[in-house]
Coordinates of C-alpha atoms and ligand atoms in Angstrom, one line a residue:
Chain A
M1 CA 0.0 -0.1 0.2
K2 CA 1.0 3.4 -1.0
A3 CA 1.8 6.6 1.5
G4 CA -1.1 8.8 1.9
Q5 CA -3.3 6.2 0.2
V6 CA -7.0 5.3 1.5
T7 CA -7.3 2.1 3.7
P8 CA -9.2 -0.7 3.3
K9 CA -11.1 0.3 6.7
E10 CA -11.5 4.2 5.6
L11 CA -13.5 2.2 2.5
Y12 CA -15.5 -0.4 4.6
D13 CA -16.4 2.4 7.2
T14 CA -18.9 3.4 4.4
T15 CA -20.5 0.2 4.1
E16 CA -22.6 -1.7 6.4
L17 CA -19.9 -4.3 6.8
E18 CA -17.4 -4.2 9.6
Y19 CA -13.5 -4.1 8.1
E20 CA -12.6 -6.3 11.3
A21 CA -14.7 -9.0 9.8
L22 CA -12.5 -9.7 7.5
N23 CA -9.7 -10.7 10.0
N24 CA -10.1 -14.0 9.6
P25 CA -7.3 -16.0 7.4
D26 CA -9.6 -17.8 5.7
V27 CA -11.6 -15.0 4.5
A28 CA -10.1 -13.2 1.0
H29 CA -10.3 -9.9 0.2
I30 CA -9.6 -7.4 -2.1
E31 CA -9.6 -3.4 -2.1
V32 CA -9.4 -0.7 -4.6
H33 CA -9.5 2.6 -4.2
H34 CA -9.7 5.0 -7.7
N35 CA -6.6 2.9 -9.5
T36 CA -4.9 1.5 -6.4
V37 CA -5.3 -1.8 -4.9
V38 CA -5.1 -0.9 -1.0
G39 CA -5.7 -4.0 0.6
A40 CA -5.8 -7.7 -0.4
H41 CA -5.6 -11.1 1.2
L42 CA -5.8 -14.2 -0.8
V43 CA -6.4 -17.7 0.0
P44 CA -5.6 -21.4 -1.2
G45 CA -7.1 -21.9 -4.7
L46 CA -7.8 -18.4 -5.4
D47 CA -5.4 -16.3 -8.3
V48 CA -5.6 -12.8 -8.4
T49 CA -3.5 -10.3 -10.2
A50 CA -4.3 -6.7 -10.3
N51 CA -2.7 -3.8 -12.6
E52 CA -3.2 -1.0 -12.0
T53 CA -4.4 1.6 -15.5
E54 CA -4.6 5.1 -15.8
N55 CA -8.0 5.6 -14.2
G56 CA -8.4 2.0 -12.6
V57 CA -7.2 -1.8 -12.2
A58 CA -7.4 -4.7 -14.6
I59 CA -8.2 -7.7 -12.5
V60 CA -7.8 -11.6 -13.2
F61 CA -9.4 -13.5 -10.7
R62 CA -9.1 -17.0 -11.1
V63 CA -10.5 -19.8 -8.9
T64 CA -8.3 -23.1 -10.3
E65 CA -9.8 -26.1 -10.9
N66 CA -11.3 -28.3 -7.6
S67 CA -10.7 -25.8 -5.7
V68 CA -13.9 -24.8 -3.1
I69 CA -13.5 -21.3 -1.4
E70 CA -15.6 -22.1 1.4
K71 CA -15.8 -18.4 2.9
P72 CA -17.4 -15.7 0.8
V73 CA -14.8 -13.6 -0.8
H74 CA -15.0 -9.6 -0.3
M75 CA -14.4 -7.1 -2.5
C76 CA -14.7 -2.9 -2.3
F77 CA -14.0 -0.6 -5.2
G78 CA -14.7 2.7 -4.1
M79 CA -13.8 6.5 -5.0
L80 CA -14.4 8.5 -1.6
P81 CA -13.4 12.0 -3.3
E82 CA -16.0 13.8 -5.0
K83 CA -14.9 13.7 -8.3
G84 CA -13.1 11.2 -10.6
V85 CA -13.3 8.1 -12.6
Q86 CA -12.7 4.6 -11.8
E87 CA -12.5 1.9 -14.6
I88 CA -12.3 -1.7 -13.3
Q89 CA -11.7 -4.4 -16.1
M90 CA -12.6 -7.7 -14.5
N91 CA -11.4 -11.2 -16.4
V92 CA -13.2 -14.1 -14.0
I93 CA -12.2 -17.5 -14.5
I94 CA -13.6 -20.1 -12.5
E95 CA -12.2 -23.6 -13.2
K96 CA -13.8 -26.8 -13.7
N97 CA -15.7 -28.0 -10.7
A98 CA -14.1 -24.9 -8.9
R99 CA -16.7 -22.9 -6.2
V100 CA -16.8 -19.3 -5.0
S101 CA -18.9 -16.6 -3.9
V102 CA -17.9 -13.1 -4.0
L103 CA -19.8 -10.0 -2.1
A104 CA -18.5 -6.9 -3.6
H105 CA -19.3 -3.5 -2.3
C106 CA -19.0 -0.4 -4.8
T107 CA -18.9 2.8 -2.5
F108 CA -19.4 6.4 -3.9
P109 CA -20.4 8.1 -0.9
N110 CA -19.5 11.8 -1.3
A111 CA -19.6 11.8 -5.3
V112 CA -20.4 14.7 -7.0
E113 CA -19.4 13.7 -10.4
V114 CA -18.1 10.3 -10.4
L115 CA -18.0 7.7 -13.0
H116 CA -17.9 4.0 -12.4
T117 CA -17.6 1.5 -15.0
M118 CA -16.7 -2.2 -14.9
D119 CA -16.1 -4.2 -17.7
A120 CA -16.4 -8.3 -16.6
R121 CA -15.5 -11.0 -18.7
I122 CA -16.5 -14.0 -16.6
T123 CA -16.2 -17.7 -17.6
V124 CA -17.9 -20.4 -15.1
G125 CA -16.2 -23.6 -16.0
E126 CA -17.7 -27.1 -16.1
N127 CA -19.6 -27.8 -13.3
A128 CA -18.4 -25.2 -11.4
D129 CA -20.5 -22.4 -9.3
Y130 CA -20.1 -18.8 -9.2
A131 CA -22.3 -16.3 -7.2
Y132 CA -21.5 -13.0 -7.5
F133 CA -23.6 -10.3 -4.8
E134 CA -22.8 -6.5 -6.1
R135 CA -24.2 -3.9 -3.1
H136 CA -23.8 -0.1 -4.2
I137 CA -23.5 2.5 -1.7
H138 CA -24.2 5.9 -3.1
G139 CA -24.1 9.4 -1.1
K140 CA -27.4 11.6 -1.6
T141 CA -26.2 13.8 -4.3
G142 CA -27.1 11.4 -6.7
G143 CA -23.8 12.4 -8.8
V144 CA -22.8 9.1 -9.7
T145 CA -22.5 7.2 -13.4
V146 CA -22.4 3.6 -13.0
V147 CA -21.9 1.7 -16.0
P148 CA -21.6 -2.4 -15.3
K149 CA -20.7 -4.5 -18.1
A150 CA -20.3 -8.3 -17.9
K151 CA -20.4 -10.9 -20.7
V152 CA -20.7 -14.7 -18.9
T153 CA -20.3 -18.0 -20.6
L154 CA -21.5 -20.8 -18.6
E155 CA -19.8 -24.2 -19.5
K156 CA -21.9 -27.6 -19.5
G157 CA -23.3 -28.0 -15.5
A158 CA -22.1 -24.5 -14.4
R159 CA -23.9 -22.4 -11.8
F160 CA -24.0 -18.5 -11.8
K161 CA -26.1 -16.2 -9.6
T162 CA -25.7 -12.7 -9.7
E163 CA -27.6 -9.9 -7.5
F164 CA -27.1 -6.5 -8.2
E165 CA -28.3 -4.1 -5.3
L166 CA -28.7 -0.4 -5.2
I167 CA -31.1 0.7 -2.5
R168 CA -29.0 3.0 -0.4
G169 CA -28.6 6.4 -1.0
R170 CA -29.3 8.1 -4.3
V171 CA -28.5 6.2 -7.9
G172 CA -27.5 8.8 -10.1
S173 CA -27.3 7.4 -13.2
I174 CA -26.9 3.5 -13.8
D175 CA -26.9 1.4 -17.2
I176 CA -26.3 -2.1 -16.4
D177 CA -25.5 -4.4 -19.5
Y178 CA -24.9 -8.2 -18.7
E179 CA -25.2 -11.1 -21.3
T180 CA -24.6 -14.4 -20.2
T181 CA -25.0 -17.7 -22.7
C182 CA -25.6 -20.7 -20.7
K183 CA -24.3 -24.1 -21.9
E184 CA -26.0 -27.5 -21.5
W185 CA -27.1 -28.4 -17.9
S186 CA -25.7 -24.8 -16.9
V187 CA -28.0 -22.7 -14.5
M188 CA -28.1 -18.9 -14.8
E189 CA -29.8 -16.3 -12.2
M190 CA -29.9 -12.8 -12.6
N191 CA -31.1 -10.4 -10.1
A192 CA -31.4 -6.7 -10.0
R193 CA -33.2 -4.5 -7.0
I194 CA -32.6 -1.0 -7.5
S195 CA -34.6 2.2 -6.1
G196 CA -34.5 5.6 -7.4
T197 CA -35.4 8.9 -6.4
H198 CA -35.1 12.7 -7.5
N199 CA -34.0 12.4 -10.9
D200 CA -32.2 9.1 -11.1
A201 CA -32.0 7.2 -14.6
I202 CA -32.3 3.5 -14.6
Q203 CA -31.3 1.6 -17.4
I204 CA -31.0 -2.2 -17.1
R205 CA -30.1 -5.1 -20.1
E206 CA -30.2 -8.3 -19.4
T207 CA -29.6 -10.7 -21.6
G208 CA -29.6 -14.8 -21.4
H209 CA -29.2 -17.1 -24.2
L210 CA -30.1 -20.6 -23.4
V211 CA -27.8 -22.4 -26.0
G212 CA -27.5 -26.1 -24.4
E213 CA -29.5 -28.7 -23.7
G214 CA -31.3 -28.2 -20.5
A215 CA -30.0 -24.8 -19.7
R216 CA -32.1 -22.9 -17.2
G217 CA -32.1 -19.5 -16.8
V218 CA -34.0 -16.7 -14.4
L219 CA -34.1 -12.8 -15.2
T220 CA -35.5 -10.7 -12.2
S221 CA -35.8 -7.1 -11.7
R222 CA -37.4 -5.4 -9.0
I223 CA -37.5 -1.7 -9.3
A224 CA -38.8 1.4 -7.7
V225 CA -39.0 4.7 -9.0
R226 CA -39.9 7.6 -6.6
D227 CA -40.4 11.6 -7.7
S228 CA -39.1 11.7 -11.0
A229 CA -36.7 9.0 -11.3
R230 CA -37.0 6.9 -14.6
A231 CA -36.7 3.1 -15.1
E232 CA -36.2 1.6 -18.3
V233 CA -35.7 -2.7 -17.8
H234 CA -35.0 -4.7 -21.0
N235 CA -34.9 -8.2 -20.1
K236 CA -33.8 -10.6 -23.0
L237 CA -33.9 -14.6 -23.0
T238 CA -33.4 -16.7 -25.8
A239 CA -33.7 -20.7 -26.0
T240 CA -32.4 -22.3 -28.8
A241 CA -32.0 -25.9 -27.4
P242 CA -34.5 -28.6 -26.0
F243 CA -35.5 -28.7 -22.4
A244 CA -33.9 -25.1 -21.9
R245 CA -36.1 -23.6 -19.5
G246 CA -36.6 -19.8 -18.8
H247 CA -38.5 -17.4 -16.9
V248 CA -38.3 -13.5 -16.7
D249 CA -39.7 -11.8 -13.9
C250 CA -40.1 -7.6 -13.8
K251 CA -41.9 -5.7 -11.0
E252 CA -41.3 -2.2 -11.2
I253 CA -43.4 0.1 -8.5
V254 CA -44.1 3.6 -9.6
Q255 CA -44.8 6.5 -7.6
D256 CA -45.3 10.4 -7.5
N257 CA -43.6 11.4 -11.3
G258 CA -41.7 8.2 -11.5
V259 CA -41.7 6.5 -15.3
A260 CA -40.8 2.7 -15.4
T261 CA -40.8 0.8 -18.6
A262 CA -40.5 -2.8 -18.8
I263 CA -39.5 -4.5 -22.3
P264 CA -39.1 -8.4 -22.0
I265 CA -38.5 -10.2 -25.0
V266 CA -38.5 -14.1 -25.1
E267 CA -37.6 -16.0 -28.0
V268 CA -37.6 -19.9 -28.3
R269 CA -36.6 -21.5 -31.5
N270 CA -36.9 -25.1 -30.1
P271 CA -40.1 -27.0 -29.7
K272 CA -39.0 -28.6 -26.8
A273 CA -37.9 -25.3 -24.6
H274 CA -40.2 -23.3 -22.6
I275 CA -40.1 -19.4 -21.5
T276 CA -42.4 -17.6 -19.4
H277 CA -42.5 -14.4 -18.6
E278 CA -44.2 -11.6 -15.8
A279 CA -44.2 -8.0 -15.6
A280 CA -46.3 -6.1 -13.0
I281 CA -45.6 -2.4 -13.2
G282 CA -47.7 0.1 -11.2
S283 CA -48.6 1.9 -8.1
V284 CA -48.4 0.1 -5.0
D285 CA -51.2 -2.6 -4.8
T286 CA -54.3 -1.4 -2.9
R287 CA -54.6 -4.4 -1.2
Q288 CA -51.7 -4.5 0.3
M289 CA -52.0 -0.9 1.3
E290 CA -55.1 -1.1 2.8
T291 CA -54.1 -4.1 4.9
L292 CA -51.2 -2.3 6.2
M293 CA -53.3 1.0 6.8
S294 CA -56.1 -1.0 8.6
R295 CA -53.5 -1.6 11.5
G296 CA -52.8 2.1 11.7
L297 CA -49.9 2.8 9.2
T298 CA -50.4 5.8 7.0
E299 CA -50.1 5.7 3.4
D300 CA -46.3 6.7 3.3
D301 CA -45.4 4.6 5.3
A302 CA -47.3 1.7 4.1
V303 CA -45.6 2.6 0.6
E304 CA -42.4 2.2 2.4
L305 CA -42.8 -1.0 4.0
I306 CA -44.1 -2.3 0.8
I307 CA -40.8 -1.3 -1.2
Q308 CA -38.5 -2.4 1.2
G309 CA -39.9 -5.5 1.4
L310 CA -40.2 -6.0 -2.8
L311 CA -36.1 -4.6 -2.9
S312 CA -35.0 -6.8 0.2
Chain B
M1 CA -75.1 1.7 23.8
G2 CA -72.9 -0.1 21.4
L3 CA -69.1 0.9 20.8
L4 CA -70.1 0.7 17.0
E5 CA -73.4 1.6 15.7
V6 CA -74.0 1.1 12.2
K7 CA -77.1 3.2 11.1
K8 CA -79.2 2.7 8.1
L9 CA -75.9 2.1 5.9
S10 CA -76.8 1.6 2.3
L11 CA -73.8 1.3 -0.2
T12 CA -74.4 1.0 -3.9
L13 CA -71.8 -0.8 -5.9
G14 CA -71.8 -1.4 -9.9
G15 CA -75.3 -0.1 -10.0
K16 CA -76.7 -2.8 -7.0
K17 CA -77.3 -1.8 -3.9
I18 CA -75.4 -4.1 -1.5
L19 CA -76.0 -2.7 1.3
N20 CA -79.6 -2.0 2.0
D21 CA -80.4 0.5 5.3
C22 CA -78.2 -2.0 7.4
T23 CA -78.5 -1.3 11.2
V24 CA -76.5 -3.2 13.8
D25 CA -74.9 -2.6 17.2
F26 CA -72.2 -4.0 18.7
W27 CA -71.1 -4.0 22.2
E28 CA -68.2 -3.6 23.9
G29 CA -65.9 -6.3 24.9
H30 CA -68.4 -8.3 23.5
V31 CA -68.2 -11.3 20.9
H32 CA -70.4 -10.6 17.7
A33 CA -70.9 -13.1 14.4
I34 CA -72.8 -12.1 11.3
V35 CA -74.0 -15.1 9.3
G36 CA -75.8 -15.4 5.9
P37 CA -75.6 -16.6 2.6
N38 CA -72.8 -16.2 -0.4
G39 CA -73.5 -12.6 -1.3
A40 CA -75.1 -11.0 1.3
G41 CA -73.3 -8.4 1.6
K42 CA -71.3 -9.7 5.5
S43 CA -67.5 -8.6 3.8
T44 CA -69.1 -5.3 2.3
L45 CA -70.2 -4.2 5.8
A46 CA -66.8 -5.2 7.3
Y47 CA -65.1 -3.4 4.3
T48 CA -67.0 -0.2 4.9
I49 CA -66.7 0.1 8.8
M50 CA -63.0 -0.1 8.0
G51 CA -63.4 2.4 5.3
L52 CA -61.6 0.7 1.9
S53 CA -61.3 2.7 -0.8
G54 CA -63.8 1.0 -3.1
Y55 CA -66.1 0.9 -0.4
R56 CA -66.8 4.7 0.2
G57 CA -70.2 6.6 -0.4
A58 CA -72.4 5.0 1.7
T59 CA -75.6 7.1 3.1
G60 CA -76.5 6.3 6.7
D61 CA -73.7 6.7 9.4
I62 CA -71.3 4.5 11.5
V63 CA -70.7 5.8 14.4
Y64 CA -67.7 4.4 17.0
D65 CA -67.5 5.8 20.6
G66 CA -70.3 8.4 20.0
K67 CA -68.6 9.9 17.0
S68 CA -69.5 9.3 13.2
I69 CA -66.2 7.8 11.4
L70 CA -68.0 7.6 7.8
G71 CA -65.6 10.7 6.5
L72 CA -62.6 9.4 8.1
G73 CA -59.2 7.0 6.4
I74 CA -58.7 3.9 6.9
D75 CA -55.8 4.7 8.9
E76 CA -57.5 7.2 11.1
R77 CA -60.0 4.8 12.0
A78 CA -57.1 2.0 12.5
R79 CA -55.4 4.6 15.1
M80 CA -58.7 4.9 16.7
G81 CA -58.8 1.3 17.3
I82 CA -60.9 -0.4 14.2
T83 CA -58.9 -3.3 12.4
L84 CA -60.4 -5.9 10.0
G85 CA -58.9 -9.7 9.4
W86 CA -59.4 -10.3 5.5
Q87 CA -61.0 -13.1 4.1
E88 CA -58.5 -13.4 2.0
P89 CA -55.4 -11.8 3.2
A90 CA -53.0 -10.1 1.0
R91 CA -49.5 -11.4 0.5
F92 CA -46.3 -9.3 0.3
E93 CA -43.1 -10.5 -1.9
G94 CA -40.0 -10.1 0.4
L95 CA -42.1 -8.8 3.6
T96 CA -41.2 -10.8 6.9
I97 CA -43.6 -12.2 8.9
K98 CA -41.5 -10.2 11.8
N99 CA -41.8 -6.7 10.3
F100 CA -45.1 -7.2 9.0
I101 CA -46.2 -7.9 12.8
R102 CA -44.3 -5.5 14.1
A103 CA -45.7 -2.6 11.8
A104 CA -49.0 -3.6 13.5
A105 CA -48.0 -4.2 17.0
K106 CA -48.7 -1.9 20.1
D107 CA -45.3 -3.1 21.8
K108 CA -42.9 -3.8 18.7
T109 CA -40.3 -5.8 20.9
I110 CA -39.3 -8.8 19.6
A111 CA -40.6 -10.8 22.8
S112 CA -44.0 -9.7 21.7
I113 CA -43.7 -10.1 18.0
K114 CA -42.7 -13.8 19.0
D115 CA -45.7 -14.3 21.6
A116 CA -48.5 -13.4 19.0
L117 CA -46.7 -16.1 16.6
E118 CA -47.1 -18.6 19.7
K119 CA -50.7 -17.4 20.1
V120 CA -51.7 -18.8 16.6
A121 CA -49.8 -22.1 16.8
L122 CA -47.0 -21.0 14.6
N123 CA -43.3 -21.9 15.7
P124 CA -41.7 -17.9 15.7
D125 CA -37.8 -20.0 14.8
E126 CA -39.6 -21.1 11.8
Y127 CA -41.8 -18.3 10.7
L128 CA -40.5 -15.0 11.9
T129 CA -37.8 -14.5 9.2
R130 CA -40.2 -15.5 6.2
A131 CA -41.9 -13.6 3.9
V132 CA -45.9 -13.0 4.3
D133 CA -45.6 -14.3 0.4
K134 CA -46.9 -16.8 -2.1
T135 CA -45.0 -19.1 -0.1
L136 CA -47.2 -19.4 3.0
S137 CA -50.3 -21.9 2.9
G138 CA -53.5 -20.3 2.9
G139 CA -54.0 -21.0 6.6
E140 CA -50.5 -19.8 7.7
R141 CA -51.2 -16.6 6.1
K142 CA -55.0 -16.5 7.9
R143 CA -52.9 -17.4 11.2
V144 CA -50.2 -14.7 10.5
E145 CA -53.1 -12.4 10.1
L146 CA -54.8 -13.3 13.2
A147 CA -51.1 -12.7 15.2
S148 CA -50.8 -9.2 13.7
L149 CA -54.3 -8.4 14.8
L150 CA -53.4 -9.7 18.5
A151 CA -50.3 -7.7 18.7
M152 CA -51.8 -4.5 17.3
R153 CA -54.3 -4.9 20.6
P154 CA -57.4 -3.3 18.6
R155 CA -60.7 -1.7 20.3
I156 CA -63.1 -3.3 17.6
V157 CA -61.6 -5.8 15.6
L158 CA -63.7 -7.7 11.9
L159 CA -62.7 -11.0 11.2
D160 CA -63.6 -12.1 7.9
E161 CA -64.4 -16.0 8.0
P162 CA -61.3 -16.5 10.6
D163 CA -61.6 -20.2 10.4
S164 CA -61.5 -20.5 6.5
G165 CA -58.6 -22.7 5.0
I166 CA -57.6 -23.5 9.1
D167 CA -56.9 -27.1 9.7
V168 CA -59.1 -28.8 12.8
E169 CA -55.9 -29.1 15.2
A170 CA -55.4 -25.1 14.4
L171 CA -59.0 -24.5 15.0
E172 CA -59.0 -24.8 18.5
K173 CA -56.1 -21.8 18.7
I174 CA -57.9 -19.5 16.4
F175 CA -61.0 -20.2 18.8
E176 CA -58.5 -19.3 21.7
A177 CA -57.1 -16.5 20.1
I178 CA -60.5 -15.0 19.3
H179 CA -61.1 -15.1 23.2
L180 CA -57.6 -13.7 23.8
L181 CA -58.7 -10.8 21.9
K182 CA -62.2 -10.3 24.1
S183 CA -59.9 -11.0 27.2
Y184 CA -57.6 -7.7 25.8
G185 CA -60.9 -5.9 25.9
A186 CA -61.7 -6.0 22.2
T187 CA -64.9 -6.0 20.9
V188 CA -64.7 -8.8 18.1
I189 CA -67.3 -9.4 14.9
L190 CA -66.9 -12.3 13.3
I191 CA -68.0 -13.2 9.7
T192 CA -68.6 -16.9 9.3
H193 CA -70.0 -19.6 7.6
S194 CA -69.6 -22.0 10.3
I195 CA -71.6 -22.9 13.1
A196 CA -68.2 -24.0 15.3
V197 CA -67.4 -20.2 14.8
L198 CA -70.9 -18.6 15.3
K199 CA -70.6 -20.5 19.0
Q200 CA -67.7 -18.8 20.2
A201 CA -69.7 -15.4 19.9
E202 CA -72.6 -14.0 22.6
H203 CA -74.4 -12.1 19.8
A204 CA -75.5 -13.3 16.6
F205 CA -77.1 -11.1 13.4
L206 CA -78.2 -13.0 10.6
M207 CA -77.6 -10.8 6.9
C208 CA -79.4 -11.4 3.9
R209 CA -79.8 -9.0 0.7
G210 CA -77.7 -6.4 2.6
E211 CA -79.8 -6.0 5.8
I212 CA -79.6 -7.5 9.2
F213 CA -82.9 -9.9 9.1
D214 CA -82.7 -11.0 12.5
K215 CA -80.7 -11.2 15.7
G216 CA -80.1 -12.5 19.4
S217 CA -78.7 -15.1 20.9
V218 CA -76.2 -17.6 19.2
D219 CA -78.6 -20.2 19.6
K220 CA -81.5 -18.6 18.3
I221 CA -79.1 -17.3 15.2
S222 CA -78.0 -21.2 14.6
G223 CA -81.3 -22.4 13.3
Y224 CA -80.6 -20.7 10.2
F225 CA -77.8 -23.4 9.9
E226 CA -80.7 -25.8 10.2
N227 CA -83.0 -24.0 7.9
K228 CA -81.4 -22.8 5.4
C229 CA -82.6 -19.2 4.3
I230 CA -86.0 -19.9 5.6
P231 CA -86.0 -16.6 7.8
C232 CA -85.0 -14.5 4.8
E233 CA -87.6 -16.3 2.2
R234 CA -90.3 -15.8 4.7
T235 CA -89.7 -12.1 5.1
A236 CA -89.3 -11.9 1.5
I237 CA -92.5 -13.6 0.8
S238 CA -94.6 -11.4 3.8
S239 CA -93.0 -8.1 2.3
S240 CA -94.7 -9.1 -1.3
P241 CA -98.0 -7.3 -2.1
E242 CA -99.6 -10.9 -2.1
G243 CA -97.8 -11.9 1.1
N244 CA -99.7 -13.3 3.8
Ligands
ATP401 N1 -67.1 -3.8 -5.7 C1 -68.4 -4.4 -6.5 N2 -68.8 -4.3 -7.4 C2 -70.0 -4.7 -7.7 N3 -70.6 -5.9 -6.8 C3 -69.8 -6.1 -5.6 C4 -68.5 -5.3 -5.2 N4 -68.3 -6.1 -3.8 C5 -69.1 -6.6 -3.9 N5 -70.1 -6.9 -4.8 C6 -71.3 -7.7 -4.9 O1 -72.3 -7.5 -3.4 C7 -72.6 -9.1 -2.9 C8 -71.9 -9.1 -1.8 O2 -70.8 -9.4 -1.5 P1 -69.7 -9.4 -0.2 O3 -68.4 -9.9 -0.8 O4 -70.4 -8.7 0.8 O5 -70.9 -10.7 0.3 P2 -70.3 -11.8 1.1 O6 -71.8 -11.6 2.2 O7 -69.3 -11.6 2.3 O8 -70.3 -13.2 0.6 P3 -69.3 -14.8 1.0 O9 -70.1 -15.5 2.1 O10 -69.3 -15.0 -0.3 O11 -67.9 -13.9 1.6 C9 -72.0 -9.7 -3.8 O12 -73.6 -10.0 -4.7 C10 -71.1 -9.2 -5.0 O13 -71.0 -9.7 -6.1
MG402 MG1 -67.4 -12.3 2.3

């Protein structure tokens, strides 16, 4: 770590995670502030190399064949200054039969004009298992632009689960683009939970291609837009192989002058494949509201509780 | 004088008169039952008392504790102590049973939330962190509803078919919960098709076509179950021009 740099503890202090919880030698973790790796601890089976670039880092994250990383790996990407650019390139390789789960915090608590991009290539090998949970912590000004992109390939029998959560602080502007190709008997779950207020702008593009026999995939989005926030969700799921099974599930709650759009595309090119989709967009369900109000909650408190539940 | 008095309440929905000069009193601290055929207007009466959005615009009056509440919102009525257990309770994605009960509870401690669950025979260790969503069975959802009402400590509680979807074993717990509500000082109004539920009450009303056709002791009204709809038929005949 370079002198004068932000410490990992300073980064984690902006999240709900206690830095001390990472003191366990079995817990791998990596912290990146702007373009500097400020902390890292690895465990057997996990290989990480990180090269600093002008405005970020290029990371190769590899879990070697048959390695099972028992404890979730923690990652933290952040920018504490008000202004700046952070570009993360990630090459994730989960080798055959390996297993790992990652909990990533992306923290921009003071952002006034911050751009954070993530460009990820992810390969989950045969029968390997990769779970990636990304939680964003943004400040109150909405001065963040987040652009995460991922291209994912699931080999035969691989499992991939990803969750993207942005429910604390202002979204600012977010443009997610994840695309996953699922080979035979692989399983994919992509889930996004985002709460927008003020003039936040949310764009989600999640695409899954079920190209292998028996591949399964679920795309889920849970979005709340309040004030004059806008959300546009493009979910696309295609199936071209027999016994492929997919489901697209989008719920968006709209309050005040918020605007929500859902554009689901499901495409099946094999008579033995099957995809379903459901979308519910609109105000909070009246019956749910009235139930909570009949217990004494005000309308605002009832809406808050319903949205909290939906995004949890 | 009743704690809650429904006076000549009429309500038209979709061009059809659903409540028709309905008049009924509920006595403070007593358990009442309303029975009557499908479509009689029992749930509508409960929704109108609660003030649900599709059930505004009734004529007549609803007087609670001496004051008209017809102009008040649902939450205002609830904060005065009136509440409703739905015939088919709503489901909430992601909302935990713990937070659902806590939202209603007078005492918001975890001990009191657990206690409410135990009173409806749901093991808190198993249920607290589960969501009030479609993964709960119908009967479990009804019991969670009742637990939240117990935790709320209401002054008036309308229970719309509290036994529907409840198995025989849990039914005893539901009855205990009804008596517990009474012991907390609540005025209970049961809407039911079941003679076993009716028997939990001290007073009973027979409702038909939007009005109260008969009232009195549970024994008297339970005669309705043996002679289905006879009182209604008789009145209908005698009210016709050719009637005897
Ligand atoms: N919003 C509405 N618009 C039109 N008709 C309605 C509406 N709500 C209820 N009704 C009608 O009012 C009548 C009374 O309904 P209600 O649900 O109160 O009956 P109930 O006595 O509770 O019956 P059940 O025993 O089946 O629960 C029914 O004929 C029903 O179809
Ligand atoms: Mg009913």
